[in-house]
Short mmCIF file of C-alpha atoms in Angstrom, two decimals:
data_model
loop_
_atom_site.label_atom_id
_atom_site.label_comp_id
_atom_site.label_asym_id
_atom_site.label_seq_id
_atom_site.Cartn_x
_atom_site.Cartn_y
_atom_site.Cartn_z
CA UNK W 1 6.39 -12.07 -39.55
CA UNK W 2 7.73 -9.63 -37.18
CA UNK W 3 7.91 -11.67 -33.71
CA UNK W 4 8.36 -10.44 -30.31
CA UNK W 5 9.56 -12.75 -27.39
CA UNK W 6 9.27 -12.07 -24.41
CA UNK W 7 11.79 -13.86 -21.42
CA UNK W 8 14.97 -15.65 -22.75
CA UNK W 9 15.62 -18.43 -20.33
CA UNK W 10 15.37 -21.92 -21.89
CA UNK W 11 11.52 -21.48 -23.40
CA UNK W 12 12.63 -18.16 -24.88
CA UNK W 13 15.50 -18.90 -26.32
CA UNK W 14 14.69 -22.12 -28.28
CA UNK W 15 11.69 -20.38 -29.51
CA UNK W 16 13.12 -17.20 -30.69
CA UNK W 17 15.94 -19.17 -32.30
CA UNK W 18 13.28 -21.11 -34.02
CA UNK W 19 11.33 -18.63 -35.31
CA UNK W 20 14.69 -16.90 -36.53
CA UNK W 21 15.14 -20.44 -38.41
CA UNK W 22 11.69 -20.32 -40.05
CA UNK W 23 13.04 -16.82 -41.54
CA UNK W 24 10.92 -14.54 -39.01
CA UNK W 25 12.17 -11.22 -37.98
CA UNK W 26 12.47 -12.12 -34.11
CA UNK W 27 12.70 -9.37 -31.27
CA UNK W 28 13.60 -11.04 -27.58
CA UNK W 29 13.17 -9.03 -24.61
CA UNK W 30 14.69 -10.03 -21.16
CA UNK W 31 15.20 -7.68 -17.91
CA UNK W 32 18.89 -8.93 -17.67
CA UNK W 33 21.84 -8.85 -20.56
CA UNK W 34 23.31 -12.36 -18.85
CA UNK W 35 19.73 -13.96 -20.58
CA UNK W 36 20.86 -13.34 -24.18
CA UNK W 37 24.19 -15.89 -23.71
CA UNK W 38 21.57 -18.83 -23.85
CA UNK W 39 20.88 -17.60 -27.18
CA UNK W 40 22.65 -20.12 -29.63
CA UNK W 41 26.07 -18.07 -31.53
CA UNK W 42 23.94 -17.83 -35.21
CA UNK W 43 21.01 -16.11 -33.47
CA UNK W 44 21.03 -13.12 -36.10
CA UNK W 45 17.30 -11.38 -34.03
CA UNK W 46 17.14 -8.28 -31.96
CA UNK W 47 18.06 -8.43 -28.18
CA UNK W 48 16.21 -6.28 -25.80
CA UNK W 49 17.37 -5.44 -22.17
CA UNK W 50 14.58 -3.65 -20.25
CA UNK W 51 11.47 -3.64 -18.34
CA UNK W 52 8.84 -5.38 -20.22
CA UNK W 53 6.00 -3.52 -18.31
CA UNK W 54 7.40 0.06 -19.25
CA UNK W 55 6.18 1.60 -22.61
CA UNK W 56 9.28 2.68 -24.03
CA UNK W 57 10.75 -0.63 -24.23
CA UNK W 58 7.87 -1.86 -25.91
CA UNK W 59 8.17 1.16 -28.46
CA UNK W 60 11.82 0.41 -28.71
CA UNK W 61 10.49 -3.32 -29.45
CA UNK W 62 8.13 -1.96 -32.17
CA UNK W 63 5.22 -3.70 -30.30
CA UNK W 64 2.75 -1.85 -32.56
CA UNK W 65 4.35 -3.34 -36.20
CA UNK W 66 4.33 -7.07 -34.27
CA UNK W 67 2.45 -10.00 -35.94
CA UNK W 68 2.81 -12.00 -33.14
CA UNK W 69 4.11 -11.77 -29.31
CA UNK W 70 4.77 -14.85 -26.88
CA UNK W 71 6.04 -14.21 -22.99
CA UNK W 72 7.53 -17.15 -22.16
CA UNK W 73 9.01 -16.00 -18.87
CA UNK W 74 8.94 -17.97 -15.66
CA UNK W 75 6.39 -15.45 -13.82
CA UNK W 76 2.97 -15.89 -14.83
CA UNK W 77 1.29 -12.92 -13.88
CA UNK W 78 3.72 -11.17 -15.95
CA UNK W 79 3.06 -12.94 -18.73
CA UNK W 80 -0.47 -12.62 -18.70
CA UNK W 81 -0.24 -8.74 -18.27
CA UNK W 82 2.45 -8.60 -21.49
CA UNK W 83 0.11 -10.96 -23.40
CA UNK W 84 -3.07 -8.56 -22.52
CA UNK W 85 -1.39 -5.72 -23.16
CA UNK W 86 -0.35 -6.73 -26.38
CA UNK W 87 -3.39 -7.92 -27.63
CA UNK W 88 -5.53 -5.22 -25.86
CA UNK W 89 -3.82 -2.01 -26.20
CA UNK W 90 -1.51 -2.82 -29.59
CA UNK W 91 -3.97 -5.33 -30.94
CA UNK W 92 -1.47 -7.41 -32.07
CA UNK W 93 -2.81 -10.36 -33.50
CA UNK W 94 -1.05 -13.36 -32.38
CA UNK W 95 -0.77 -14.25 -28.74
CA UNK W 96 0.47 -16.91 -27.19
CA UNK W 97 1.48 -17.00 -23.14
CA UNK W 98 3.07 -19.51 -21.17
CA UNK W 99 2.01 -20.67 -17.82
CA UNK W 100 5.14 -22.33 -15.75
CA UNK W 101 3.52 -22.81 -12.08
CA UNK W 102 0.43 -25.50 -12.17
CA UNK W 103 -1.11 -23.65 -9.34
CA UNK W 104 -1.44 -20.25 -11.26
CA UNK W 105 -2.82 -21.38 -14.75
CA UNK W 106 -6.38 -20.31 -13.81
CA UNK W 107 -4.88 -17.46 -13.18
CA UNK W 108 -3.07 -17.05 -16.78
CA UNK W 109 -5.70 -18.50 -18.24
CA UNK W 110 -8.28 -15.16 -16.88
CA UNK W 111 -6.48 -13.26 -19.06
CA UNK W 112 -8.21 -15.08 -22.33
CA UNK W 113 -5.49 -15.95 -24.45
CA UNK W 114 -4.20 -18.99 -25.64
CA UNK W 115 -2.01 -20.75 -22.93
CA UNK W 116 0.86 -23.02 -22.90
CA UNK W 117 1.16 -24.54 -18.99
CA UNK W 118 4.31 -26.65 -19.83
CA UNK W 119 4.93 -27.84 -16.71
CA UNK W 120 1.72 -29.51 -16.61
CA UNK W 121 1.78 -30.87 -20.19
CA UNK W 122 5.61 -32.29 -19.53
CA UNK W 123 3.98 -33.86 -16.15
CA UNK W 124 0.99 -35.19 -18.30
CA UNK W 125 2.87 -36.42 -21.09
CA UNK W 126 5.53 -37.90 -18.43
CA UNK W 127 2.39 -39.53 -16.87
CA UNK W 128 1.23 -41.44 -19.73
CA UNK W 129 4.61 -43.14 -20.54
CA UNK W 130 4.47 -44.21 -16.95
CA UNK W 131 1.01 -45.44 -17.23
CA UNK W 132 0.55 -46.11 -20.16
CA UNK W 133 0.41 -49.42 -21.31
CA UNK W 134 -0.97 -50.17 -25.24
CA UNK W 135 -2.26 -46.30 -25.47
CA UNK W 136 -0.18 -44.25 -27.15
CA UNK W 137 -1.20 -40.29 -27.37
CA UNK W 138 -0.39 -38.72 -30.63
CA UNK W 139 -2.49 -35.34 -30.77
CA UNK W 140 -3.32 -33.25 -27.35
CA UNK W 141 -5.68 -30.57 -27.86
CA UNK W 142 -5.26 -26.84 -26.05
CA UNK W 143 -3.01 -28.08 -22.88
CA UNK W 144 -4.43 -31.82 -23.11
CA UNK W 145 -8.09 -31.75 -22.10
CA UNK W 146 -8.24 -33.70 -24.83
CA UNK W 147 -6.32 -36.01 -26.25
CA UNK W 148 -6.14 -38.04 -29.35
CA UNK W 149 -4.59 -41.83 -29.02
CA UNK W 150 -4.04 -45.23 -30.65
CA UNK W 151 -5.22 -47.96 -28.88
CA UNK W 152 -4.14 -51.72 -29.46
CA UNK W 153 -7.12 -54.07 -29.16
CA UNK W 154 -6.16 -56.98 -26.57
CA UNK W 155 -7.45 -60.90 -27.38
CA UNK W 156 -9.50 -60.49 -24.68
CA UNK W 157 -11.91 -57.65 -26.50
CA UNK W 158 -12.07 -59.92 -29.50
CA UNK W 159 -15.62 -59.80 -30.89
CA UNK W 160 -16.89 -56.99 -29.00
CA UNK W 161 -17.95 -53.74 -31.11
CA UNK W 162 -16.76 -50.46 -31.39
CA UNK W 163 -19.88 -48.69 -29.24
CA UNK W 164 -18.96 -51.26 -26.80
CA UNK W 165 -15.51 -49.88 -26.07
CA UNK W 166 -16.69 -46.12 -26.70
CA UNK W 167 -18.84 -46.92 -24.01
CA UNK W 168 -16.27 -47.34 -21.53
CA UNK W 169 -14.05 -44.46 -21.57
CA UNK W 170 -16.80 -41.76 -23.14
CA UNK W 171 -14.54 -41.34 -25.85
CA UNK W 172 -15.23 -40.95 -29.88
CA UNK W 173 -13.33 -43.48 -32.25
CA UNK W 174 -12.31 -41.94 -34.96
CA UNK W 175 -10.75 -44.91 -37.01
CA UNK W 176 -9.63 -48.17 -36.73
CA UNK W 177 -6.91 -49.71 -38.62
CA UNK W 178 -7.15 -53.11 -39.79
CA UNK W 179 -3.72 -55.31 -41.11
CA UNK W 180 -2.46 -51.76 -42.50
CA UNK W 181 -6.37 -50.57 -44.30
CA UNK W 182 -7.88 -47.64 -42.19
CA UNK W 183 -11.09 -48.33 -41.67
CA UNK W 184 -14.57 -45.50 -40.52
CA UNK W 185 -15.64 -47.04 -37.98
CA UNK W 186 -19.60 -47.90 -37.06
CA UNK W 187 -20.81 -48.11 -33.91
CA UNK W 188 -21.95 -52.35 -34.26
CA UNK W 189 -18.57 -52.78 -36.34
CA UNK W 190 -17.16 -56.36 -34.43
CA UNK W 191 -13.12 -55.32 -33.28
CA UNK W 192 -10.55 -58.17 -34.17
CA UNK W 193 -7.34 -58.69 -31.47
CA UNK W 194 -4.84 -56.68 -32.89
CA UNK W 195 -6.60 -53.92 -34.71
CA UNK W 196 -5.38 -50.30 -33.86
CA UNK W 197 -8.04 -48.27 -32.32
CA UNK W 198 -8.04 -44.15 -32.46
CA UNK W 199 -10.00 -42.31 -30.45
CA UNK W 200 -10.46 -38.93 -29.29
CA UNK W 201 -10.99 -38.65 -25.18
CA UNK W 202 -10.75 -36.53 -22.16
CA UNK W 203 -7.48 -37.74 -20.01
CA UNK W 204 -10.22 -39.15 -17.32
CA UNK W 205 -11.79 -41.32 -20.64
CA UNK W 206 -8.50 -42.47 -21.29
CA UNK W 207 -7.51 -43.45 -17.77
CA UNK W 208 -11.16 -45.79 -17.63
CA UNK W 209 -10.71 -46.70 -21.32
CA UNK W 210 -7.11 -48.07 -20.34
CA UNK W 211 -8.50 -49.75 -17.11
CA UNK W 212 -11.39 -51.24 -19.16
CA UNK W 213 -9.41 -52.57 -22.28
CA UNK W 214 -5.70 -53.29 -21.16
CA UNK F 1 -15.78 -3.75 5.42
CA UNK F 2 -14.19 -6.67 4.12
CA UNK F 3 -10.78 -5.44 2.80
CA UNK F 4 -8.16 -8.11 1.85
CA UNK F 5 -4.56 -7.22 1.04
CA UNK F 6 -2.21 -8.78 -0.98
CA UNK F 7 1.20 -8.47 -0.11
CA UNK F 8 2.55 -8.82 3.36
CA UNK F 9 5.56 -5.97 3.14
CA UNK F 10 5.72 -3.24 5.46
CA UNK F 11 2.77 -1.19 3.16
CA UNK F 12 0.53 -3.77 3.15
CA UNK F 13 1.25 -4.50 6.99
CA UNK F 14 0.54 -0.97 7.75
CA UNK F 15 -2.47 -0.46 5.94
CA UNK F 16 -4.09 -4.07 7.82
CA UNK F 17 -3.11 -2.84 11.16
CA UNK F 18 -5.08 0.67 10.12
CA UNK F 19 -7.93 -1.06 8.93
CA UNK F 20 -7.82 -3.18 11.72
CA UNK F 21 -8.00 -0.98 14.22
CA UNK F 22 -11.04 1.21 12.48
CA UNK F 23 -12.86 -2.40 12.92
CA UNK F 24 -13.11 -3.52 9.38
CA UNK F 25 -12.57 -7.12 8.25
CA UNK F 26 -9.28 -7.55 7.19
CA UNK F 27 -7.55 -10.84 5.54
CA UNK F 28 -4.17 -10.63 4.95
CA UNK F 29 -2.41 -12.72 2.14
CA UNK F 30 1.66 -13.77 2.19
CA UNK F 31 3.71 -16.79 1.47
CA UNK F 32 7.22 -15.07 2.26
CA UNK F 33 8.54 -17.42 5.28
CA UNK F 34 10.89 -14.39 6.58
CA UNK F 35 7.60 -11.97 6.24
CA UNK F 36 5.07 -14.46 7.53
CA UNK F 37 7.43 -14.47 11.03
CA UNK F 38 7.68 -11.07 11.22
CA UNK F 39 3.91 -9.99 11.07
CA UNK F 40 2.51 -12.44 13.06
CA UNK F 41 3.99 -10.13 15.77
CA UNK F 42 1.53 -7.43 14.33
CA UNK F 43 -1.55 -8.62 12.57
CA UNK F 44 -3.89 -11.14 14.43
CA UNK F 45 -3.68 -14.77 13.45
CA UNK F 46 -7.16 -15.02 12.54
CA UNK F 47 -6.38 -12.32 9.67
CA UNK F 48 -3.17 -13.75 7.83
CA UNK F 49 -3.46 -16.25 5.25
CA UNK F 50 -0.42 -18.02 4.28
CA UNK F 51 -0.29 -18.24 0.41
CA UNK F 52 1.02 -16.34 -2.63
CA UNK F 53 -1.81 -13.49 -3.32
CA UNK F 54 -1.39 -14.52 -7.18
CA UNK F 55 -2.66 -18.16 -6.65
CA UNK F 56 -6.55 -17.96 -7.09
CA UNK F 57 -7.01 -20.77 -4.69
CA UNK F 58 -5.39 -18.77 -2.05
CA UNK F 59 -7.77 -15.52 -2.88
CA UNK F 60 -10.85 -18.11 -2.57
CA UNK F 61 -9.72 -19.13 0.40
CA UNK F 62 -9.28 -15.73 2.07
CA UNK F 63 -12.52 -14.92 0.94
CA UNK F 64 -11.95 -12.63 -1.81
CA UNK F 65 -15.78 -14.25 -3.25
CA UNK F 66 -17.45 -11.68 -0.87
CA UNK F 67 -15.01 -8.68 -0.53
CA UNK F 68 -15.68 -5.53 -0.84
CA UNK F 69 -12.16 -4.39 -1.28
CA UNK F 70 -9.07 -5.59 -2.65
CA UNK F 71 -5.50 -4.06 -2.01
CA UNK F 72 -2.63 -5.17 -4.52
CA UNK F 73 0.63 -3.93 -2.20
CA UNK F 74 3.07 -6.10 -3.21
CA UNK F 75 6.41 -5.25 -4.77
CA UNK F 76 5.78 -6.69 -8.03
CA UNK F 77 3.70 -4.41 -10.26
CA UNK F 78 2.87 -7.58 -12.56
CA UNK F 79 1.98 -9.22 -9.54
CA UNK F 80 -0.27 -6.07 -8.35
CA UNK F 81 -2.08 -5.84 -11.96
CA UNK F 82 -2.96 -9.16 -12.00
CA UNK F 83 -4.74 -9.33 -8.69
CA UNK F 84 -6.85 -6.78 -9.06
CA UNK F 85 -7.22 -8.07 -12.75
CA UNK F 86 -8.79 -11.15 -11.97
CA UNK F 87 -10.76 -9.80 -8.33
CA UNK F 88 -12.95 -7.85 -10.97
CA UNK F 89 -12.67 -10.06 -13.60
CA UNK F 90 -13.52 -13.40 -11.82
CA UNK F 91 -14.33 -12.17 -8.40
CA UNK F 92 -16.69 -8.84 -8.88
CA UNK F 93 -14.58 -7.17 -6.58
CA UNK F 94 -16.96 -3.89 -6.14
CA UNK F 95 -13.16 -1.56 -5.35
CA UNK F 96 -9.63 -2.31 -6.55
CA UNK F 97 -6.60 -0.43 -4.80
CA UNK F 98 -3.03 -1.26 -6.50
CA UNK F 99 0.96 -0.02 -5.42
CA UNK F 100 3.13 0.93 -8.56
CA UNK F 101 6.45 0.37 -7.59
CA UNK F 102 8.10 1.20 -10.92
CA UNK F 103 7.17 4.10 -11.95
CA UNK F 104 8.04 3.50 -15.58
CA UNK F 105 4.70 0.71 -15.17
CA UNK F 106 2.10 3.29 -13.73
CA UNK F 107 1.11 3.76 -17.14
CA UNK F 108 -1.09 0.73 -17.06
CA UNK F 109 -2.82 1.21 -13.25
CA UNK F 110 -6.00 1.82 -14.72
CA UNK F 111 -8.92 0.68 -16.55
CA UNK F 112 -6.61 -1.80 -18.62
CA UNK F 113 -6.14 -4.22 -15.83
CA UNK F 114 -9.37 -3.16 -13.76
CA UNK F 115 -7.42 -1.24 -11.26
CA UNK F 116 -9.61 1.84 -9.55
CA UNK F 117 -7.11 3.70 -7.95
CA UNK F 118 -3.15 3.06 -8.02
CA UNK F 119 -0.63 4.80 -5.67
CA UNK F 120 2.97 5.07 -6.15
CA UNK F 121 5.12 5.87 -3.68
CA UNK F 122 8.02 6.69 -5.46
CA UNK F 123 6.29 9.59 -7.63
CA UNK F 124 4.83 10.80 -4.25
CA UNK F 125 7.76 11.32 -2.21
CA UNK F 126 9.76 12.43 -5.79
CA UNK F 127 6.60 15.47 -5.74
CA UNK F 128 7.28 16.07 -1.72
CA UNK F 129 10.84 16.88 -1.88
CA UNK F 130 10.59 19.10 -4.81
CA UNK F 131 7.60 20.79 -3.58
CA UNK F 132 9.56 21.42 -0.43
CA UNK F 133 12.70 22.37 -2.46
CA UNK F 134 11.00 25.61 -4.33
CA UNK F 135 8.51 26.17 -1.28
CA UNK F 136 11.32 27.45 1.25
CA UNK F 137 9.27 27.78 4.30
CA UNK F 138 5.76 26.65 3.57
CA UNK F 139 5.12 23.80 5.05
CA UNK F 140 2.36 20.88 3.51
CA UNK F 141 -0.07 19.83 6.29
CA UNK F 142 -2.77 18.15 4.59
CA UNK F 143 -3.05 16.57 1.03
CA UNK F 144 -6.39 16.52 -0.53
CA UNK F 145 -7.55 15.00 -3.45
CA UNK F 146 -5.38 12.47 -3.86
CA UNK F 147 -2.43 15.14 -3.81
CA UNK F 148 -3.91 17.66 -6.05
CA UNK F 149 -4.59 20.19 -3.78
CA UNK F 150 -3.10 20.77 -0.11
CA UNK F 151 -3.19 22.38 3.33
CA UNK F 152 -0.55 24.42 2.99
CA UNK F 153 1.10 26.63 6.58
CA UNK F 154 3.47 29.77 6.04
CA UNK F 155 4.81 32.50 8.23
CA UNK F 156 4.54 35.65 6.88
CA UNK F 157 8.56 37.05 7.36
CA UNK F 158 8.80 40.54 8.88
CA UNK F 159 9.90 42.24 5.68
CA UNK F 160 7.23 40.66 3.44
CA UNK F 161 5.22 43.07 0.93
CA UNK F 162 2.01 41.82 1.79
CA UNK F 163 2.60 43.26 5.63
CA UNK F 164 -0.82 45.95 6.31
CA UNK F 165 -2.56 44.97 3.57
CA UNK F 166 -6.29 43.47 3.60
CA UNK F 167 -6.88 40.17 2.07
CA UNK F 168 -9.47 41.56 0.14
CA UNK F 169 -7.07 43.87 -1.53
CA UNK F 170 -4.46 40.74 -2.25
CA UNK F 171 -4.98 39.48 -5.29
CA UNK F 172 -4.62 35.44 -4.17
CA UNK F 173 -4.27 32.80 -7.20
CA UNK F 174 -7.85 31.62 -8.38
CA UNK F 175 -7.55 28.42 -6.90
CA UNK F 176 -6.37 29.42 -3.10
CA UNK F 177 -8.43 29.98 -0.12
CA UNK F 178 -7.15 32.02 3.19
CA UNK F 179 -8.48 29.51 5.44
CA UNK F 180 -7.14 30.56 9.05
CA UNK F 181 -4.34 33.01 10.55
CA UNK F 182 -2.45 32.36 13.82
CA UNK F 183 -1.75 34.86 15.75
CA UNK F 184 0.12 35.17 19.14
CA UNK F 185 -1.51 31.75 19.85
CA UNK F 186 -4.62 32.51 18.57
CA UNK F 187 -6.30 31.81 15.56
CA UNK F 188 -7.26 34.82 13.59
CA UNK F 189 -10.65 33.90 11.20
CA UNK F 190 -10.06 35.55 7.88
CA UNK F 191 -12.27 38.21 6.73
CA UNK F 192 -11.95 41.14 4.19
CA UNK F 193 -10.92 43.76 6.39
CA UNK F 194 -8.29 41.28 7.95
CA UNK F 195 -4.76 42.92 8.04
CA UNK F 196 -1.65 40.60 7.68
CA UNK F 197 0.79 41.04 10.35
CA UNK F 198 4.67 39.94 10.66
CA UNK F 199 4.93 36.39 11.99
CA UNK F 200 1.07 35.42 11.60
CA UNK F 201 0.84 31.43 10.42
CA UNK F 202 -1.07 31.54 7.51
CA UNK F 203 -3.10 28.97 6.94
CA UNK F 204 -4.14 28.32 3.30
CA UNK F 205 -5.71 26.03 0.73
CA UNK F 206 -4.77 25.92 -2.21
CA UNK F 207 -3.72 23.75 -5.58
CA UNK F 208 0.04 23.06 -6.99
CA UNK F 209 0.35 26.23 -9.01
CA UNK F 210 -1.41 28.69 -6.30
CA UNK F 211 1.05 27.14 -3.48
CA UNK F 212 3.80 28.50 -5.63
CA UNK F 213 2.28 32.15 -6.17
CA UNK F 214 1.11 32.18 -2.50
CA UNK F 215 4.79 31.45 -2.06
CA UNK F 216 6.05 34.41 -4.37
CA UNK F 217 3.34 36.73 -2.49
CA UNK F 218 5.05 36.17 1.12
CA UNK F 219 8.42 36.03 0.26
CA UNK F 220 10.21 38.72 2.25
CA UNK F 221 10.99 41.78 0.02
CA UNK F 222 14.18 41.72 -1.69
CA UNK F 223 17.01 44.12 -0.13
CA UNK F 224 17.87 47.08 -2.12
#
């Protein structure tokens, strides 16, 4: 794939080093040379200094060949006028924008792309390891509305089925493991202490779910 | 009209205080400390709204649900596109008004990001001095049409080769109008039969190209 990133601070530079990994031909484009030294030395991709927003860089980029493009920088209404003008006017068809400040992801997210807010993911994630008890999240879908997480069943829910606990947290259960044999749930299926619980909730299911079961 | 503009700096400042005083509505939105101190001096308190302009919370709160216009001045083109981006897009801002600063960004002040008229100051005063430059002495009173055609003033010089001719026997450029002469004082209205005499003001309107062939026409005459 021919890859364009856009912004090489720490985002940037990890991910255009990782797509170079993965054997993708990898363009980065930052408004200031200094960016490029965060690149790592075996970084073997184009570097780009220039004005993101002016035409001719993007030419120079070969925005119109790109499979994908991802601006990564730390302004988010730049990135969301990069990622629309990629997709919009050069159709390319992969784009993926990051949104850094909480307060403006409504405002990245306008743009209708796919989004990345990291800051609020790492605060999320950060969240849950403070909080979080016997739920562990293993799959968060988009930027975590919602989540996918194992749950261990206390003595205390011993007996009680599986609608039971969906109940409490509006959540789906997916599958329960029992002494190492996954097991499809149904809803009047009795829960034993100790069984490992998955379900599939929003984070305000998970926070009652956790309150109800742990 | 409600009007709000983003972007505190010394356009946006000048274009509340304008507004202001022609008695529209005007909410103004900055979150620069240093900025915020200095136009509290100028703008009413009522009218600023502390805030970045590109955090929709901040628009909602200055109202931008039921404005009429929106005005993107800040110095950040990205900054610019994406306000008026998401006033139409989220908003139904009925007017969207945007600053390029770069000029290598103008390219995408339009329709792209839903903004209705852009401005750039740099490509305005660039057009000014070289306008001036191959003018000599005509002077620009008046732009019209968002620059593309002017009020344009010259003196006729005492040697010039139009001198005792009628303006009907002139042959102006196609898109130039004679619109007043001053004369002694006195303004002179244009007719026909109207002979051009040394020192009369000539007032004229006229597009980019005729300004420079009404320029050629009163030149004075080259010494032989």
């Amino acid at each position: 794939m021919n890859v364009i990133v856009v912004g090489c601070g720490r985002v940037g530079a990890e991910l255009a080093y990782r797509m170079f990994i993965n054997g993708h031909r990898v363009c980065v484009i930052d408004h200031s040379q200094n960016a490029f030294r965060d690149l790592p030395p075996d970084f073997r991709g184009r570097t780009m200094e220039g004005d993101v927003l002016s035409e001719a860089v993007l030419h120079r980029a070969d925005i119109a060949h790109a499979d994908a493009l991802a601006a990564v920088t730390s302004s988010d209404s730049l990135n969301g006028v990069v990622g629309r003008v990629a997709r919009t006017i050069y159709n390319v068809p992969i784009v993926a924008v990051r949104n850094y400040d909480p307060q403006r992801r409504e405002l990245v997210e306008a743009f209708g792309m796919q989004v990345v807010s990291s800051s609020s993911w790492g605060a999320q994630r950060m969240e849950e390891l403070l909080e979080g008890g016997s739920v562990h999240p293993l799959i968060s879908a988009g930027n975590g509305e919602v989540e996918i997480c194992d749950l261990m069943v206390p003595p205390a829910w011993e007996g009680r089925t599986v609608q039971e606990l969906a109940q409490c947290g509006s959540c789906i259960v997916a599958a329960v493991t029992r002494a190492g044999r996954g097991l499809l749930p149904t809803s009047d299926m009795r829960l034993q202490a100790g069984d490992m619980v998955h379900v599939s909730a929003t984070p305000e299911g998970m926070a009652a779910l956790r309150q109800a079961v742990c | 009209m409600f009007v709000i503009v983003a972007g505190g700096g010394r356009t946006g400042t000048q274009l509340a205080s304008l507004l202001l005083a022609q008695d529209h509505t005007v909410h103004l939105v900055e979150y620069r400390p240093e900025i915020l101190a200095r136009i509290h001096y100028e703008i009413p308190t009522e009218s600023i709204y502390e805030g970045s302009p590109t955090n929709p919370q901040i628009l909602e709160q200055a109202g931008i649900r039921k404005a009429d216009v929106i005005a993107a001045t800040t110095d950040n083109d990205a900054d610019n596109l994406s306000i008026c981006f998401i006033a139409r897009e989220r908003y139904q801002v009925g007017r969207t008004i945007a600053r390029v600063n770069n000029p290598r960004a103008a390219w995408l002040f339009d329709d792209k990001f839903h903004v209705d008229v852009s401005f750039n100051n740099a490509e305005v005063m660039a057009n000014l001095i070289m306008e001036e430059m191959s003018m000599g002495d005509m002077m620009t009173l008046l732009k019209l049409r968002r620059g593309r055609y002017s009020l344009v003033e010259e003196k006729i010089p005492p040697t010039a080769r139009v001198l005792g001719q009628a303006i009907k026997d002139i042959r102006f450029p196609e898109q130039c109008v004679i619109a007043a002469i001053i004369r002694n004082g006195e303004i002179v209205v244009p007719r026909g039969a109207t002979l051009f005499e040394a020192d009369d003001e000539v007032l004229a309107v006229t597009d980019r190209a005729g300004a420079q062939q009404l320029a050629e026409l009163f030149k004075p005459a080259a010494p032989h």
